[in-house]
Tab-separated table of C-alpha atoms and ligand atoms in Angstrom:
chain	number	residue	atom	x	y	z
A	1	MET	CA	-43.487	104.373	-83.833
A	2	ASN	CA	-43.019	106.532	-80.733
A	3	GLY	CA	-45.760	108.295	-78.756
A	4	LEU	CA	-45.263	111.683	-80.389
A	5	GLU	CA	-45.434	110.164	-83.854
A	6	GLN	CA	-48.617	108.258	-82.948
A	7	LEU	CA	-50.109	111.475	-81.631
A	8	ALA	CA	-49.268	113.271	-84.887
A	9	ILE	CA	-50.739	110.613	-87.139
A	10	ARG	CA	-53.951	110.388	-85.103
A	11	ALA	CA	-54.344	114.180	-84.930
A	12	GLY	CA	-53.769	114.431	-88.681
A	13	GLN	CA	-56.724	112.128	-89.260
A	14	GLU	CA	-58.983	113.665	-86.632
A	15	LEU	CA	-58.281	117.281	-87.562
A	16	GLU	CA	-58.242	116.908	-91.358
A	17	ASP	CA	-61.582	118.696	-91.722
A	18	SER	CA	-61.154	121.109	-88.815
A	19	PRO	CA	-60.826	124.851	-89.277
A	20	ALA	CA	-57.356	126.354	-88.822
A	21	PRO	CA	-58.135	127.982	-85.424
A	22	GLU	CA	-59.214	124.596	-84.055
A	23	ILE	CA	-56.024	122.917	-85.297
A	24	LEU	CA	-53.943	125.604	-83.626
A	25	ARG	CA	-55.941	125.389	-80.413
A	26	TRP	CA	-55.174	121.680	-80.330
A	27	ALA	CA	-51.474	122.472	-80.835
A	28	ALA	CA	-51.484	125.113	-78.102
A	29	ASP	CA	-53.306	122.835	-75.635
A	30	THR	CA	-51.116	119.847	-76.440
A	31	PHE	CA	-47.669	121.435	-76.604
A	32	GLY	CA	-47.854	124.857	-74.912
A	33	SER	CA	-44.458	126.536	-74.957
A	34	ARG	CA	-42.972	123.504	-76.774
A	35	PHE	CA	-44.846	124.701	-79.878
A	36	CYS	CA	-43.730	127.379	-82.334
A	37	VAL	CA	-44.665	128.832	-85.684
A	38	THR	CA	-42.126	129.317	-88.448
A	39	SER	CA	-42.643	132.213	-90.821
A	40	SER	CA	-40.939	133.344	-94.010
A	41	MET	CA	-42.567	136.743	-93.465
A	42	ALA	CA	-44.403	136.624	-96.778
A	43	ASP	CA	-47.445	137.221	-94.620
A	44	ALA	CA	-48.300	136.886	-90.954
A	45	VAL	CA	-51.455	134.794	-91.361
A	46	VAL	CA	-50.355	131.693	-89.445
A	47	ALA	CA	-48.612	133.822	-86.820
A	48	HIS	CA	-51.862	135.763	-86.367
A	49	LEU	CA	-53.944	132.592	-86.107
A	50	ALA	CA	-51.473	131.064	-83.651
A	51	SER	CA	-51.314	134.193	-81.492
A	52	ARG	CA	-55.039	133.846	-80.910
A	53	ALA	CA	-54.668	130.243	-79.789
A	54	LEU	CA	-51.506	130.868	-77.778
A	55	PRO	CA	-50.839	134.551	-76.998
A	56	GLY	CA	-47.105	135.295	-77.035
A	57	VAL	CA	-46.401	132.247	-79.207
A	58	ASP	CA	-42.854	131.922	-80.552
A	59	VAL	CA	-42.591	132.879	-84.234
A	60	VAL	CA	-39.332	131.593	-85.679
A	61	PHE	CA	-37.805	133.447	-88.617
A	62	LEU	CA	-34.726	132.322	-90.535
A	63	ASP	CA	-32.541	135.284	-91.435
A	64	THR	CA	-30.377	133.838	-94.192
A	65	GLY	CA	-28.555	137.116	-94.799
A	66	TYR	CA	-30.018	137.212	-98.295
A	67	HIS	CA	-33.511	138.512	-97.598
A	68	PHE	CA	-35.170	141.449	-99.309
A	69	PRO	CA	-35.298	144.543	-97.052
A	70	GLU	CA	-39.095	144.295	-97.254
A	71	THR	CA	-38.952	140.869	-95.592
A	72	ILE	CA	-36.857	142.151	-92.697
A	73	GLY	CA	-39.255	145.088	-92.386
A	74	THR	CA	-42.210	142.727	-92.243
A	75	ARG	CA	-40.527	140.719	-89.492
A	76	ASP	CA	-39.881	143.880	-87.480
A	77	ALA	CA	-43.487	145.007	-87.932
A	78	VAL	CA	-44.799	141.618	-86.815
A	79	ALA	CA	-42.615	141.781	-83.700
A	80	ALA	CA	-43.829	145.309	-82.953
A	81	VAL	CA	-47.573	144.906	-83.353
A	82	MET	CA	-48.517	141.268	-82.817
A	83	ASP	CA	-48.873	139.266	-79.625
A	84	VAL	CA	-45.978	136.962	-80.522
A	85	ARG	CA	-42.315	136.551	-79.653
A	86	VAL	CA	-40.240	136.711	-82.833
A	87	ILE	CA	-37.104	134.585	-82.691
A	88	THR	CA	-34.582	135.186	-85.454
A	89	LEU	CA	-32.290	132.297	-86.364
A	90	THR	CA	-29.066	132.978	-88.225
A	91	PRO	CA	-26.594	130.662	-89.988
A	92	ARG	CA	-23.286	129.913	-88.293
A	93	GLN	CA	-21.458	131.863	-90.995
A	94	SER	CA	-22.232	135.364	-92.255
A	95	VAL	CA	-22.536	135.732	-96.026
A	96	ALA	CA	-19.000	137.150	-96.098
A	97	GLU	CA	-17.636	134.183	-94.124
A	98	GLN	CA	-19.437	131.743	-96.401
A	99	ASP	CA	-18.054	133.545	-99.464
A	100	ALA	CA	-14.543	133.221	-98.028
A	101	ALA	CA	-15.012	129.505	-97.334
A	102	TYR	CA	-16.928	128.409	-100.438
A	103	GLY	CA	-16.508	131.248	-102.938
A	104	SER	CA	-19.070	133.912	-103.732
A	105	GLN	CA	-22.500	133.292	-105.240
A	106	LEU	CA	-22.776	129.774	-103.810
A	107	HIS	CA	-26.526	130.126	-104.388
A	108	ASP	CA	-25.887	130.076	-108.148
A	109	ARG	CA	-23.344	127.265	-108.151
A	110	ASP	CA	-24.734	124.938	-105.498
A	111	PRO	CA	-28.094	126.144	-104.158
A	112	ASP	CA	-28.672	122.888	-102.257
A	113	LEU	CA	-25.486	123.422	-100.254
A	114	CYS	CA	-26.306	127.103	-99.759
A	115	CYS	CA	-29.791	126.223	-98.457
A	116	ALA	CA	-28.326	123.501	-96.246
A	117	LEU	CA	-25.933	125.981	-94.641
A	118	ARG	CA	-28.227	128.977	-94.431
A	119	LYS	CA	-31.649	127.401	-93.887
A	120	VAL	CA	-31.762	123.712	-93.047
A	121	ARG	CA	-29.049	123.606	-90.381
A	122	PRO	CA	-30.074	126.795	-88.541
A	123	LEU	CA	-33.697	125.643	-88.471
A	124	GLU	CA	-32.689	122.221	-87.181
A	125	GLU	CA	-30.741	123.864	-84.367
A	126	GLY	CA	-33.482	126.421	-83.670
A	127	LEU	CA	-36.254	123.838	-83.480
A	128	ALA	CA	-34.400	121.665	-80.980
A	129	ARG	CA	-36.266	123.219	-78.046
A	130	TYR	CA	-39.732	122.460	-79.476
A	131	ASP	CA	-41.857	119.313	-79.892
A	132	ALA	CA	-44.089	120.764	-82.597
A	133	TRP	CA	-43.834	123.447	-85.256
A	134	ALA	CA	-46.393	125.050	-87.535
A	135	THR	CA	-45.840	126.274	-91.050
A	136	GLY	CA	-47.883	128.119	-93.659
A	137	LEU	CA	-47.623	125.316	-96.241
A	138	ARG	CA	-50.683	125.032	-98.502
A	139	ARG	CA	-51.673	122.223	-100.834
A	140	ASP	CA	-52.496	124.590	-103.673
A	141	GLU	CA	-49.035	126.184	-103.772
A	142	SER	CA	-47.335	123.535	-105.894
A	143	PRO	CA	-47.556	119.827	-106.816
A	144	THR	CA	-44.878	119.035	-104.216
A	145	ARG	CA	-47.181	120.358	-101.475
A	146	ALA	CA	-50.442	118.815	-102.711
A	147	HIS	CA	-50.520	116.118	-100.005
A	148	THR	CA	-49.430	118.181	-97.023
A	149	PRO	CA	-51.213	116.834	-93.886
A	150	VAL	CA	-52.733	119.345	-91.464
A	151	VAL	CA	-50.828	117.499	-88.741
A	152	GLY	CA	-48.030	115.123	-89.663
A	153	TRP	CA	-44.811	113.604	-88.441
A	154	ASP	CA	-41.530	115.314	-89.273
A	155	ALA	CA	-39.392	112.182	-89.207
A	156	ARG	CA	-36.137	113.973	-89.921
A	157	ARG	CA	-36.427	116.175	-86.866
A	158	GLY	CA	-38.562	113.885	-84.677
A	159	LYS	CA	-41.248	116.529	-84.262
A	160	VAL	CA	-44.919	117.086	-84.927
A	161	LYS	CA	-45.384	119.311	-87.961
A	162	ILE	CA	-48.587	121.301	-88.276
A	163	ALA	CA	-49.911	122.970	-91.413
A	164	PRO	CA	-53.099	124.640	-90.160
A	165	ILE	CA	-53.893	126.306	-93.485
A	166	ALA	CA	-52.938	123.331	-95.687
A	167	ARG	CA	-56.468	123.185	-97.116
A	168	TRP	CA	-56.730	126.949	-97.698
A	169	THR	CA	-56.614	128.543	-101.129
A	170	GLN	CA	-54.973	131.845	-101.980
A	171	GLN	CA	-58.470	133.354	-101.877
A	172	ASP	CA	-58.898	132.110	-98.291
A	173	VAL	CA	-55.596	133.749	-97.335
A	174	ASP	CA	-56.540	137.024	-99.010
A	175	ALA	CA	-59.933	137.030	-97.267
A	176	TYR	CA	-58.325	136.407	-93.861
A	177	VAL	CA	-55.770	139.166	-94.434
A	178	THR	CA	-58.513	141.623	-95.339
A	179	GLU	CA	-60.832	140.633	-92.520
A	180	HIS	CA	-58.190	140.834	-89.790
A	181	GLY	CA	-55.854	143.480	-91.228
A	182	VAL	CA	-52.961	141.025	-91.102
A	183	LEU	CA	-49.486	142.253	-92.029
A	184	VAL	CA	-48.225	141.159	-95.440
A	185	ASN	CA	-44.899	141.615	-97.153
A	186	PRO	CA	-45.200	144.541	-99.618
A	187	LEU	CA	-43.479	142.413	-102.283
A	188	LEU	CA	-46.724	140.418	-102.598
A	189	MET	CA	-48.239	143.549	-104.157
A	190	ASP	CA	-45.247	143.848	-106.489
A	191	GLY	CA	-45.589	140.630	-108.481
A	192	TYR	CA	-43.950	138.164	-106.079
A	193	ALA	CA	-46.264	135.250	-105.244
A	194	SER	CA	-43.759	133.465	-102.982
A	195	ILE	CA	-40.906	135.194	-101.213
A	196	GLY	CA	-37.535	133.734	-100.301
A	197	CYS	CA	-33.947	134.920	-100.570
A	198	ALA	CA	-33.442	137.759	-103.053
A	199	PRO	CA	-30.913	135.973	-105.311
A	200	CYS	CA	-33.267	132.992	-105.722
A	201	THR	CA	-36.656	134.692	-106.078
A	202	ARG	CA	-38.260	136.348	-109.083
A	203	ARG	CA	-41.702	137.687	-109.842
A	204	THR	CA	-44.264	135.233	-111.182
A	205	THR	CA	-46.427	135.717	-114.239
A	206	ALA	CA	-50.118	134.957	-114.771
A	207	GLY	CA	-50.805	131.226	-114.876
A	208	GLU	CA	-47.646	130.184	-113.019
A	209	ASP	CA	-48.010	128.423	-109.692
A	210	ALA	CA	-47.127	130.403	-106.605
A	211	ARG	CA	-43.667	128.903	-106.207
A	212	ALA	CA	-42.584	129.153	-109.855
A	213	GLY	CA	-40.513	132.212	-108.984
A	214	ARG	CA	-38.304	130.310	-106.539
A	215	TRP	CA	-34.966	129.023	-107.942
A	216	ALA	CA	-36.437	129.572	-111.419
A	217	GLY	CA	-34.546	127.687	-114.116
A	218	ARG	CA	-32.425	125.739	-111.614
A	219	GLY	CA	-34.525	122.568	-111.311
A	220	LYS	CA	-34.998	123.176	-107.598
A	221	THR	CA	-38.408	123.672	-105.994
A	222	GLU	CA	-37.853	123.345	-102.251
A	223	CYS	CA	-35.120	124.538	-99.916
A	224	GLY	CA	-35.003	121.321	-97.918
A	225	LEU	CA	-36.890	122.614	-94.885
A	226	HIS	CA	-39.981	120.625	-95.791
A	227	GLY	CA	-38.466	117.467	-97.260
B	1	SF4	FE1	-28.937	130.347	-100.560
B	1	SF4	FE2	-30.829	130.853	-102.380
B	1	SF4	FE3	-31.169	128.885	-100.548
B	1	SF4	FE4	-31.245	131.470	-99.833
B	1	SF4	S1	-32.706	130.371	-101.175
B	1	SF4	S2	-30.195	129.848	-98.759
B	1	SF4	S3	-29.651	132.364	-101.176
B	1	SF4	S4	-29.658	128.970	-102.221
């Protein structure tokens, strides 16, 4: 176990019961500019929290080329009004180039490969300059996220992974958004509980968990970013 991994495991234990701002303050103090937030632009809650701990913090957004226009609009609004630096990562190939190489609609035929090309690889390359990254993962989103640590070790990338709102509920998120006037993607008011690429996202219905609308009917629940 290397020093960074030891640090992550210890912080995960010590900060388990700490409020999100305290977790992010620890991250800012420990990693400084080697720390970033990733955001899907469903909402800007973690970016907002992080900007208070580390003004001008890097907010990394993956532009897969398949996003809803509302998601791109949310990213642009976040960049315009928040004290953050939005960094947009793009895949090596445009959608047209990928279609030429693999055939069109790869997301329907092989979503794991499509996510690997358009999400996993660009994020891996984009995170290379950081030691720690924060996400908006929450334990109540789905069974696959139920054991998310507030600070853990991302063994695949050799980085500290921080989930400052892991213990939050949807009600906590809604309350924070209201209290601080945080930007949210308008699709959240249009029946989408979780927002990803347009071809792989549908609205959810009452009683479904938040991520039920992602890759619905395809036996896939995660894009591979958080495996
Ligand atoms: Fe491709 Fe769908 Fe994954 Fe987006 S979510 S990268 S469109 S498979």
